[in-house]
Coordinates of C-alpha atoms and ligand atoms in Angstrom, one line a residue:
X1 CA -6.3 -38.0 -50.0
X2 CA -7.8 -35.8 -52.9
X3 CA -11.4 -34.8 -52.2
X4 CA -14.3 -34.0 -54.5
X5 CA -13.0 -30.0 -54.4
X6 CA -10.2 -28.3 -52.4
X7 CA -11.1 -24.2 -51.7
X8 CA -9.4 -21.8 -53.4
X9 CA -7.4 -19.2 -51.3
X10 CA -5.5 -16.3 -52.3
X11 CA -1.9 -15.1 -51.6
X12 CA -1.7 -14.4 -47.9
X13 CA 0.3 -11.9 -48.9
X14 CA -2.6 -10.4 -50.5
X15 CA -5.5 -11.4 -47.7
X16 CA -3.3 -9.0 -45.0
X17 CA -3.2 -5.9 -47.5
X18 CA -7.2 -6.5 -47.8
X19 CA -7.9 -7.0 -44.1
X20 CA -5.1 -4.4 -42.9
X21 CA -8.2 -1.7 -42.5
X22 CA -10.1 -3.3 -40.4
X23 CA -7.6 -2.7 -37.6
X24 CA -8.1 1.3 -38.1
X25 CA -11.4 1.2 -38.4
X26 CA -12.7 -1.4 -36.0
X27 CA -15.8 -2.0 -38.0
X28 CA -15.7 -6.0 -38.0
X29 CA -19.1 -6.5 -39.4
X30 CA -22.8 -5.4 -40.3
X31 CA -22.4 -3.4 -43.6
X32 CA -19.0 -2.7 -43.4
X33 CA -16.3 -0.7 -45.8
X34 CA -15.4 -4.5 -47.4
X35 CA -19.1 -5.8 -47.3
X36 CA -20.5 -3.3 -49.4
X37 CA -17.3 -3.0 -51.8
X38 CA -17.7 -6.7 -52.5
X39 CA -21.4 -6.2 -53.8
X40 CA -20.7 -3.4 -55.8
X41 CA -17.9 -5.5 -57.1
X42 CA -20.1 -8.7 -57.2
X43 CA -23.1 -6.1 -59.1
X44 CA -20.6 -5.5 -61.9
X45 CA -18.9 -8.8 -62.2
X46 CA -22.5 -10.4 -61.8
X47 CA -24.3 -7.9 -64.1
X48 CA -27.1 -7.4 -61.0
X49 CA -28.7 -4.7 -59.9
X50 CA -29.5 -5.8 -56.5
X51 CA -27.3 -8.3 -54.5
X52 CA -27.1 -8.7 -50.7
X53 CA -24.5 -10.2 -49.1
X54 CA -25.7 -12.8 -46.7
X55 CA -23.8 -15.4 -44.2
X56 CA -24.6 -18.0 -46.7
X57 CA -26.9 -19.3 -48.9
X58 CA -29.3 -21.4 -46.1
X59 CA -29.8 -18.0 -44.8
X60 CA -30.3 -16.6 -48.1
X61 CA -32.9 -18.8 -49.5
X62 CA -34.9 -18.0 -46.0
X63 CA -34.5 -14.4 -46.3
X64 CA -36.3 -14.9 -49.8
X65 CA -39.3 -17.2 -48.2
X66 CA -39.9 -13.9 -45.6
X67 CA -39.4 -11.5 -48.4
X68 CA -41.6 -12.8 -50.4
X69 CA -43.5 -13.4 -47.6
X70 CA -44.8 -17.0 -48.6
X71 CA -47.6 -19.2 -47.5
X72 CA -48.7 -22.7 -47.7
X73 CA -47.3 -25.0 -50.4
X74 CA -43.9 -24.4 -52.6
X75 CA -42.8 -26.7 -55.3
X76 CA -39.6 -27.7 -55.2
X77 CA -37.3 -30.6 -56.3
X78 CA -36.0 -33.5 -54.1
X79 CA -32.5 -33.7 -56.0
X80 CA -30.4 -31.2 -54.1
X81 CA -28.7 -30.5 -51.1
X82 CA -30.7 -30.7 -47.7
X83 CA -30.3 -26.8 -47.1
X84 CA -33.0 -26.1 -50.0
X85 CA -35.5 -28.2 -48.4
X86 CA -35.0 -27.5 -45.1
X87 CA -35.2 -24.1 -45.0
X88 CA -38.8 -24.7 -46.7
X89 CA -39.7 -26.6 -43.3
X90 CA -38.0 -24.2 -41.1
X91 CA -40.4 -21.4 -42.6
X92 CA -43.2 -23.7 -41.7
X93 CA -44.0 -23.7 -45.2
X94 CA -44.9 -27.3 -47.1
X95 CA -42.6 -28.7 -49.7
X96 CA -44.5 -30.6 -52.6
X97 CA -42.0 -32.4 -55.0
X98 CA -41.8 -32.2 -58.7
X99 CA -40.0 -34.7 -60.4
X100 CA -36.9 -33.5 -62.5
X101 CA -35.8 -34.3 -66.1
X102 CA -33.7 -37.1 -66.5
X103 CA -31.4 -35.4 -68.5
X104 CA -30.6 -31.8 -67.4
X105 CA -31.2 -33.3 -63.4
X106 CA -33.5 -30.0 -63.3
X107 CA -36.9 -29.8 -61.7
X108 CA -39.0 -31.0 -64.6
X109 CA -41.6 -27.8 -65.4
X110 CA -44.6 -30.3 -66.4
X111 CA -44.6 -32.2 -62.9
X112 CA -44.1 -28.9 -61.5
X113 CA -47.3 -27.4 -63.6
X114 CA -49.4 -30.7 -62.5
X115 CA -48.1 -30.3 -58.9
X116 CA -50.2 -26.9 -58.9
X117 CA -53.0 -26.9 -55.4
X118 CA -55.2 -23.5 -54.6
X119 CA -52.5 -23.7 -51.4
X120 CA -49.0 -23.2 -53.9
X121 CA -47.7 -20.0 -53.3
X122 CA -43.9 -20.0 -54.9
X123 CA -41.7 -22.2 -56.8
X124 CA -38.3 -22.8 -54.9
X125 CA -36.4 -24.6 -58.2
X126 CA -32.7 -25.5 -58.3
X127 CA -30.3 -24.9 -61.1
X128 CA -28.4 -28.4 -60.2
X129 CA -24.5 -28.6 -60.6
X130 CA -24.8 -24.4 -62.1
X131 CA -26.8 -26.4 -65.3
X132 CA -29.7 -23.7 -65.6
X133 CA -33.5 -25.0 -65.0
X134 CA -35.8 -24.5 -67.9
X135 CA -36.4 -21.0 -66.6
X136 CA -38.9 -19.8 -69.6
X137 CA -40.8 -22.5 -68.8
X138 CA -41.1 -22.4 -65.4
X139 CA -41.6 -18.2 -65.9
X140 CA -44.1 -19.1 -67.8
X141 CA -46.1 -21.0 -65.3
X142 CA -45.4 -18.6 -62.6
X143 CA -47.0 -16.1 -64.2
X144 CA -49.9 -18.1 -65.4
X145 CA -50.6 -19.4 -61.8
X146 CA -49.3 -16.1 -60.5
X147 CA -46.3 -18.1 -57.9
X148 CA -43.3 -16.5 -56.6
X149 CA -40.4 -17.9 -58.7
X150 CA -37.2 -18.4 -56.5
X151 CA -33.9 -20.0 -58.0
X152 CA -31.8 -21.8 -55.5
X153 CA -28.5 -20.8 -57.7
X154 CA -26.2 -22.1 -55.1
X155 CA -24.0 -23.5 -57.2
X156 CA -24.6 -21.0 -60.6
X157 CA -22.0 -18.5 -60.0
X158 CA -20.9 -16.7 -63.0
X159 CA -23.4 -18.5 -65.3
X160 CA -25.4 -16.4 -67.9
X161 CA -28.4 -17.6 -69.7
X162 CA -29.7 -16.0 -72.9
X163 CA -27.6 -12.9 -72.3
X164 CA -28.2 -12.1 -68.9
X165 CA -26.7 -13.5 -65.6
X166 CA -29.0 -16.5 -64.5
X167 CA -29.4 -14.6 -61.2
X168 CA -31.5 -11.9 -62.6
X169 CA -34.0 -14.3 -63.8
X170 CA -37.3 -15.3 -61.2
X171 CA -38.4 -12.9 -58.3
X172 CA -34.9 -13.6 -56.1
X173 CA -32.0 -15.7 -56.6
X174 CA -29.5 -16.8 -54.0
X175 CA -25.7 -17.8 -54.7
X176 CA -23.8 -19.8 -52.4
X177 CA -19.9 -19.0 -51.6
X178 CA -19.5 -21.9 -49.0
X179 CA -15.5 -22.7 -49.2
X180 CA -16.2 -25.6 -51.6
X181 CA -17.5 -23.4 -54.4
X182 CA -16.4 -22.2 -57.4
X183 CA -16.2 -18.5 -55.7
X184 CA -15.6 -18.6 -51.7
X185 CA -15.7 -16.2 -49.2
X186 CA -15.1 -18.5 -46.5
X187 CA -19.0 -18.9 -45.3
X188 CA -20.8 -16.8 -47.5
X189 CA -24.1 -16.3 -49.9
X190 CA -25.8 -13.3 -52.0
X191 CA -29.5 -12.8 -52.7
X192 CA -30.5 -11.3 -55.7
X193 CA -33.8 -9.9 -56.2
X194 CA -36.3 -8.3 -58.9
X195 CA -36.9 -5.3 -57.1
X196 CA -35.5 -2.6 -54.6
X197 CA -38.2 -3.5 -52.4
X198 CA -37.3 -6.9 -52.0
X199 CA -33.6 -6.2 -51.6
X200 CA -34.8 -4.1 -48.6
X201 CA -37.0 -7.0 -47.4
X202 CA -34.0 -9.1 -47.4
X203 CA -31.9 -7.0 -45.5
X204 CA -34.2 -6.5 -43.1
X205 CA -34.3 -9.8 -42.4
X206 CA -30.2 -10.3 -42.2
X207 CA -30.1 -7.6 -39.9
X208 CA -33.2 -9.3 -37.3
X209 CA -35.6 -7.2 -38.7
X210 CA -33.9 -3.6 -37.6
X211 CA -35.1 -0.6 -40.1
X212 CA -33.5 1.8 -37.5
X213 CA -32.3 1.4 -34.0
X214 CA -35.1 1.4 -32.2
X215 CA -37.9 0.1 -34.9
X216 CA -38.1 -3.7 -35.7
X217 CA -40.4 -3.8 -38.6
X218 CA -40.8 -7.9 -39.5
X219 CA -39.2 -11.0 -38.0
X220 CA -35.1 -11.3 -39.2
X221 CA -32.1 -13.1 -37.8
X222 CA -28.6 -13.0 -38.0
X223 CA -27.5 -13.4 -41.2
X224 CA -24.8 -10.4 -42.4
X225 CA -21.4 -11.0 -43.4
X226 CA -18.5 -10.5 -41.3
X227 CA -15.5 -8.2 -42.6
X228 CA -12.9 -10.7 -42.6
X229 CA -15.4 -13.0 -45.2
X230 CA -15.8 -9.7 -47.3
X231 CA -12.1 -9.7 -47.5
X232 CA -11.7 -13.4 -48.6
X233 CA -14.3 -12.5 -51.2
X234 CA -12.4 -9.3 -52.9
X235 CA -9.4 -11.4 -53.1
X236 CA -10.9 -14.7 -54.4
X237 CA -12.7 -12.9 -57.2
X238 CA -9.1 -11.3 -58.3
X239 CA -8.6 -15.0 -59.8
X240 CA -12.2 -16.2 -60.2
X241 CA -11.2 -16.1 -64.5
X242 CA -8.8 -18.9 -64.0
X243 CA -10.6 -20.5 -61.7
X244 CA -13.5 -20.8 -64.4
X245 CA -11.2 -21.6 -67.0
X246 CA -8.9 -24.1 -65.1
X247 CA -12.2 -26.3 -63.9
X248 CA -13.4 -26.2 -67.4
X249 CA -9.8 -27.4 -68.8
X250 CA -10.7 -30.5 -66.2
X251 CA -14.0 -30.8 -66.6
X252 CA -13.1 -31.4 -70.6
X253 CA -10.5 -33.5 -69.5
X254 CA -13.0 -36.3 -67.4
X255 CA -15.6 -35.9 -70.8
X256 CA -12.7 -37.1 -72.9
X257 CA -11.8 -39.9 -70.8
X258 CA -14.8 -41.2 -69.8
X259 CA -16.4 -40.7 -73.4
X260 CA -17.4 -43.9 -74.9
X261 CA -17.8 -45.7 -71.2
X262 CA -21.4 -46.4 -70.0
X263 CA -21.1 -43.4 -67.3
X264 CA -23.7 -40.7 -68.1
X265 CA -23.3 -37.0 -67.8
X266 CA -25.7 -34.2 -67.2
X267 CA -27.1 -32.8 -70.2
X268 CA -26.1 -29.1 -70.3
X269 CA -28.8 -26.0 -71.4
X270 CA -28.3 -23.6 -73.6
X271 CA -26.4 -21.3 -71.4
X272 CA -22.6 -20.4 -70.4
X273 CA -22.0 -22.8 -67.9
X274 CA -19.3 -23.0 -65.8
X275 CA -18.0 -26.5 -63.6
X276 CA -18.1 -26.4 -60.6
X277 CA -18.9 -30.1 -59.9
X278 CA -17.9 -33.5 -61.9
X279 CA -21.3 -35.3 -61.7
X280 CA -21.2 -38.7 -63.4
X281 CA -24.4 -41.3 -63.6
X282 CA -23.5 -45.2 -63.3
X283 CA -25.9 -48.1 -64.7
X284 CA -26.9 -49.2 -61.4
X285 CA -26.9 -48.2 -57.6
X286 CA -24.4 -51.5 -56.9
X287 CA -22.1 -49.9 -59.6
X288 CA -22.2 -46.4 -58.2
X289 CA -21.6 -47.5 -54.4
X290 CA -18.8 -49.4 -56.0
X291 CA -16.7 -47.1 -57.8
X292 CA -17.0 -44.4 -54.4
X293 CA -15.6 -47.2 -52.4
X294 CA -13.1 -48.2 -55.0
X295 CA -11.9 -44.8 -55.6
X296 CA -11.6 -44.0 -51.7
X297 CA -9.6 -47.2 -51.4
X298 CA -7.4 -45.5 -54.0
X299 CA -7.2 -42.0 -51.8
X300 CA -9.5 -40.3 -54.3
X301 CA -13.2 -38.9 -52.1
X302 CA -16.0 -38.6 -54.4
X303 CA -19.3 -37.8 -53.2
X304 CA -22.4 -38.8 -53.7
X305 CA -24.3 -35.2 -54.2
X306 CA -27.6 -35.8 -53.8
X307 CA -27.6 -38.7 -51.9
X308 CA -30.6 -39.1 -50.0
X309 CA -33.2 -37.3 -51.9
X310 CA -34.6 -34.6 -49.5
X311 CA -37.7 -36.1 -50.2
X312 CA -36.8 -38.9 -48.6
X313 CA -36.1 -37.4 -44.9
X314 CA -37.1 -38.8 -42.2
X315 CA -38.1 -35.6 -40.3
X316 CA -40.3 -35.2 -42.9
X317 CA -42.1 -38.4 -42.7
X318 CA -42.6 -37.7 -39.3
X319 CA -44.7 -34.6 -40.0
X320 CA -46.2 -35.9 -42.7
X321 CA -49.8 -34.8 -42.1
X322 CA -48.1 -31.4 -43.2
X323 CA -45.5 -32.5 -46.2
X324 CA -46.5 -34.1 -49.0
X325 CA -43.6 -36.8 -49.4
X326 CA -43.1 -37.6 -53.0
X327 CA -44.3 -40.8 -54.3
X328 CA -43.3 -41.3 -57.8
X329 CA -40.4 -39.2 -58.2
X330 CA -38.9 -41.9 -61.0
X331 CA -36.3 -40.2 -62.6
X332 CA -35.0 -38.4 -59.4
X333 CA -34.6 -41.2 -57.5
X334 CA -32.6 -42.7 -60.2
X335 CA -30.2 -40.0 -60.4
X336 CA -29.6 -39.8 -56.7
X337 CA -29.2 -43.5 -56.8
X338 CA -26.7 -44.0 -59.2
X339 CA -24.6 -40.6 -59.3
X340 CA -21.2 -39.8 -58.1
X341 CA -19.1 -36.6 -58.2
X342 CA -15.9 -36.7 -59.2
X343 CA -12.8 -34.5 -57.3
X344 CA -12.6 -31.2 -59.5
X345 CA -10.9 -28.0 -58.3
X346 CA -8.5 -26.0 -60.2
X347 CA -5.2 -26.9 -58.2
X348 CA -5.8 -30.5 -59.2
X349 CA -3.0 -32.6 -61.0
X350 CA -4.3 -34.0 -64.7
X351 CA -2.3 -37.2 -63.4
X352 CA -5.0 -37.8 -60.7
X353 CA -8.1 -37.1 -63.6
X354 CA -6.5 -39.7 -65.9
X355 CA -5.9 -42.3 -62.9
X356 CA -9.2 -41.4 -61.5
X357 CA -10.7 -41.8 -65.1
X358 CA -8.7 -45.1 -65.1
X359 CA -10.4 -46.2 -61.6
X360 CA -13.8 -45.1 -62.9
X361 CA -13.4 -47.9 -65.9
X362 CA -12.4 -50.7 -63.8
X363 CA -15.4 -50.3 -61.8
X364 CA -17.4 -50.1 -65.4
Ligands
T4K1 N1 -28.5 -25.1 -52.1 C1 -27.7 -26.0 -52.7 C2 -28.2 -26.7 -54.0 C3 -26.4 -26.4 -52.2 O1 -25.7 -27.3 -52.8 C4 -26.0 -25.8 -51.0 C5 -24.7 -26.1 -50.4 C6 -26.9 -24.8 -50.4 C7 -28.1 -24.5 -51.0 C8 -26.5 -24.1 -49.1 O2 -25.4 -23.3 -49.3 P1 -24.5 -22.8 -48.0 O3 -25.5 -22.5 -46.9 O4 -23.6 -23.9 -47.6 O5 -23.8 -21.5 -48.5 C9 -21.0 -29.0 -49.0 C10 -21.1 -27.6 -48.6 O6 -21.0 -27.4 -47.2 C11 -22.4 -27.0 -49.1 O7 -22.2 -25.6 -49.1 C12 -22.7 -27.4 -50.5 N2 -24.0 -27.0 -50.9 C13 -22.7 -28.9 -50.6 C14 -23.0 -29.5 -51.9 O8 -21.4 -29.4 -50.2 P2 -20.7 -31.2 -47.5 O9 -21.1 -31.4 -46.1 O10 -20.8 -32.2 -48.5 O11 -19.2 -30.5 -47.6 P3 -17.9 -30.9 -46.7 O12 -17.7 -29.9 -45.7 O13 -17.9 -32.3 -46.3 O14 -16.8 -30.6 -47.9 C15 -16.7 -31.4 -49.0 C16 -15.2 -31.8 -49.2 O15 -14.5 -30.6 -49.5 C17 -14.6 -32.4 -48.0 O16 -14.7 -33.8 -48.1 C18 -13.1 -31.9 -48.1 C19 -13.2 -30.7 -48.9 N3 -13.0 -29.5 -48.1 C20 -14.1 -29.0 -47.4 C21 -14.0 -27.8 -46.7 C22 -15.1 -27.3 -45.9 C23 -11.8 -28.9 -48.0 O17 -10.8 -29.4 -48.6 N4 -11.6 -27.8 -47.2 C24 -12.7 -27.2 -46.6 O18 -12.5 -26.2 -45.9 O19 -21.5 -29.9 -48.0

């Protein structure tokens, strides 16, 4: 079977050199020798000034909500992965859903603008598939309204955005390195904040709230990265260039062959994106449930990311009198009920694109 994405690992060879210290130093985790050498390697890759490693990004998007120390409302899209809404509802905060554009799959900054209550206190936006939101105008109505601006850049490693790494943009960012992304560290995530202050906010709160050892200064949890994870990071970002470059090879690959078909794709910003998904749009819901069965019948896994909308939870209708379910999210709905993404990872075969790309037009 080929799935949607196959993790990256290093040489072995090269994972025992990088984990051979911990044996003399029997530090296994909270701030360790490797933790801290993957930030500052991750700040200078990045181009950040303040990263925090975190055990991933569902932790790292809730260490922002108590940084930031948010109440009330948060507008945020439906069309993601349940991890960005959820969190939301774990902070007992109340997600209100914007809309997103039809083209870029991004929340869509006018229903986000009109979405506005005296109760918002924060944008939570999404930079879908690593395609960047419209981040000058949602800056824009951050300020005017004066909202927190966090960017859920789970899947935005690497990508900059008018010269600057997308992550400094907003009051924090958070990264995802789950094993199925572009750059993995096993389980993993980084936060990326404005200011010192915050950084120090968020750490606190990886670390249960523990300034020293006997002062607990707000509520935290256990979010900090283990050594071994650290370790899978250093390696993994020895080959993250050809990673980048081998997805994009791919990702050309699928835009030449399925050029000219009725399959849409996701409009790109201006910005240097990099692929770390192959999202493709069919004419119909009946045509996209089609081609994932077809193509599983042929041993090839697509999935269909983001399929519910979070919107659409149950859990949240339950506690509705407290979540504002959306109503007449058009254009997400449509995306979420006709898109697919196709297997890409840079070990793939470009036999298995061109016979995917073969299945895909069948279905068509
Ligand atoms: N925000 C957004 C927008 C996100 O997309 C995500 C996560 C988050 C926040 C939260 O980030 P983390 O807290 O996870 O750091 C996967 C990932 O678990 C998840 O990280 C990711 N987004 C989401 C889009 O995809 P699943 O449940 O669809 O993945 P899973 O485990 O079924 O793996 C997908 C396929 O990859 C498998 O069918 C086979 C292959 N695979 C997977 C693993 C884990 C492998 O070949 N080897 C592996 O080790 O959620």
């Amino acid at each position: 079977m080929i799935y949607v994405t196959r993790p990256t690992l290093p040489d072995i060879q090269d994972y025992i050199d990088q984990i051979k210290g911990i044996w003399e130093r029997h530090w296994l985790t909270n701030n360790g020798v490797l933790v801290r050498q993957l930030e500052s390697e991750l700040k200078e890759y990045l181009g950040v000034k303040n990263l925090s490693l975190v055990t991933n990004a569902t932790m790292g998007i809730l260490a922002a909500l108590y940084a930031l120390d948010l109440e009330g409302e948060v507008i945020t899209t439906p069309f993601t992965f349940a991890a960005t809404t959820n969190v939301l509802f774990m902070k007992g905060l109340t997600p209100v859903f914007a809309d997103v554009d039809p083209e870029t799959f991004n929340i869509d900054p006018v229903d986000v603008e009109r979405k506005i209550t005296k109760k918002t206190s924060a944008i939570l936006a999404v930079h879908v598939f690593g395609n960047p939101c419209n981040i000058t105008a949602l800056e824009k109505i951050a300020k005017k309204y004066k909202l927190k601006l966090i960017f859920d850049a789970a899947h935005a490693f690497g990508v900059r955005y008018k010269g600057k790494s997308i992550c400094e943009y907003g009051d924090i960012s958070v990264l995802s390195f789950h094993a199925v992304k572009l750059f993995n560290t096993v389980e993993g995530g980084a936060v990326i904040t404005k200011t010192k202050e915050l950084t120090h906010k968020c750490e606190l709160f990886r670390n249960f709230g523990f300034e020293s050892e006997e002062e607990i200064v707000s509520p935290g949890i256990n979010a900090k990265m283990s050594e071994f994870h650290a370790a899978m990071g250093l390696c993994n970002l020895k080959s993250i260039k050809k990673v980048i470059e081998k997805n994009k090879r791919f990702f050309d690959l699928y835009m030449r062959l399925l050029g000219g078909t009725n399959v849409k794709f996701q409009k790109p910003e201006i910005a240097r994106v990099v692929h770390t998904y192959m999202p493709v749009c069919f004419d119909s819901k009946a045509t996209r449930d089609k081609a994932h069965e077809y193509l599983m019948k042929s041993g090839y896994s697509s999935r269909k990311y983001f399929y519910p909308l979070t919107s659409d939870f149950e859990y949240l209708r339950g506690k509705s009198t407290k979540t504002k379910i959306g109503k007449e999210l058009i254009n997400a709905k449509n995306i979420s009920d006709t898109i697919l993404c196709l297997p890409l990872y840079p070990t793939m075969e470009k036999r298995d694109i061109e016979k995917i790309c073969k299945l895909v037009k069948e279905v068509c």
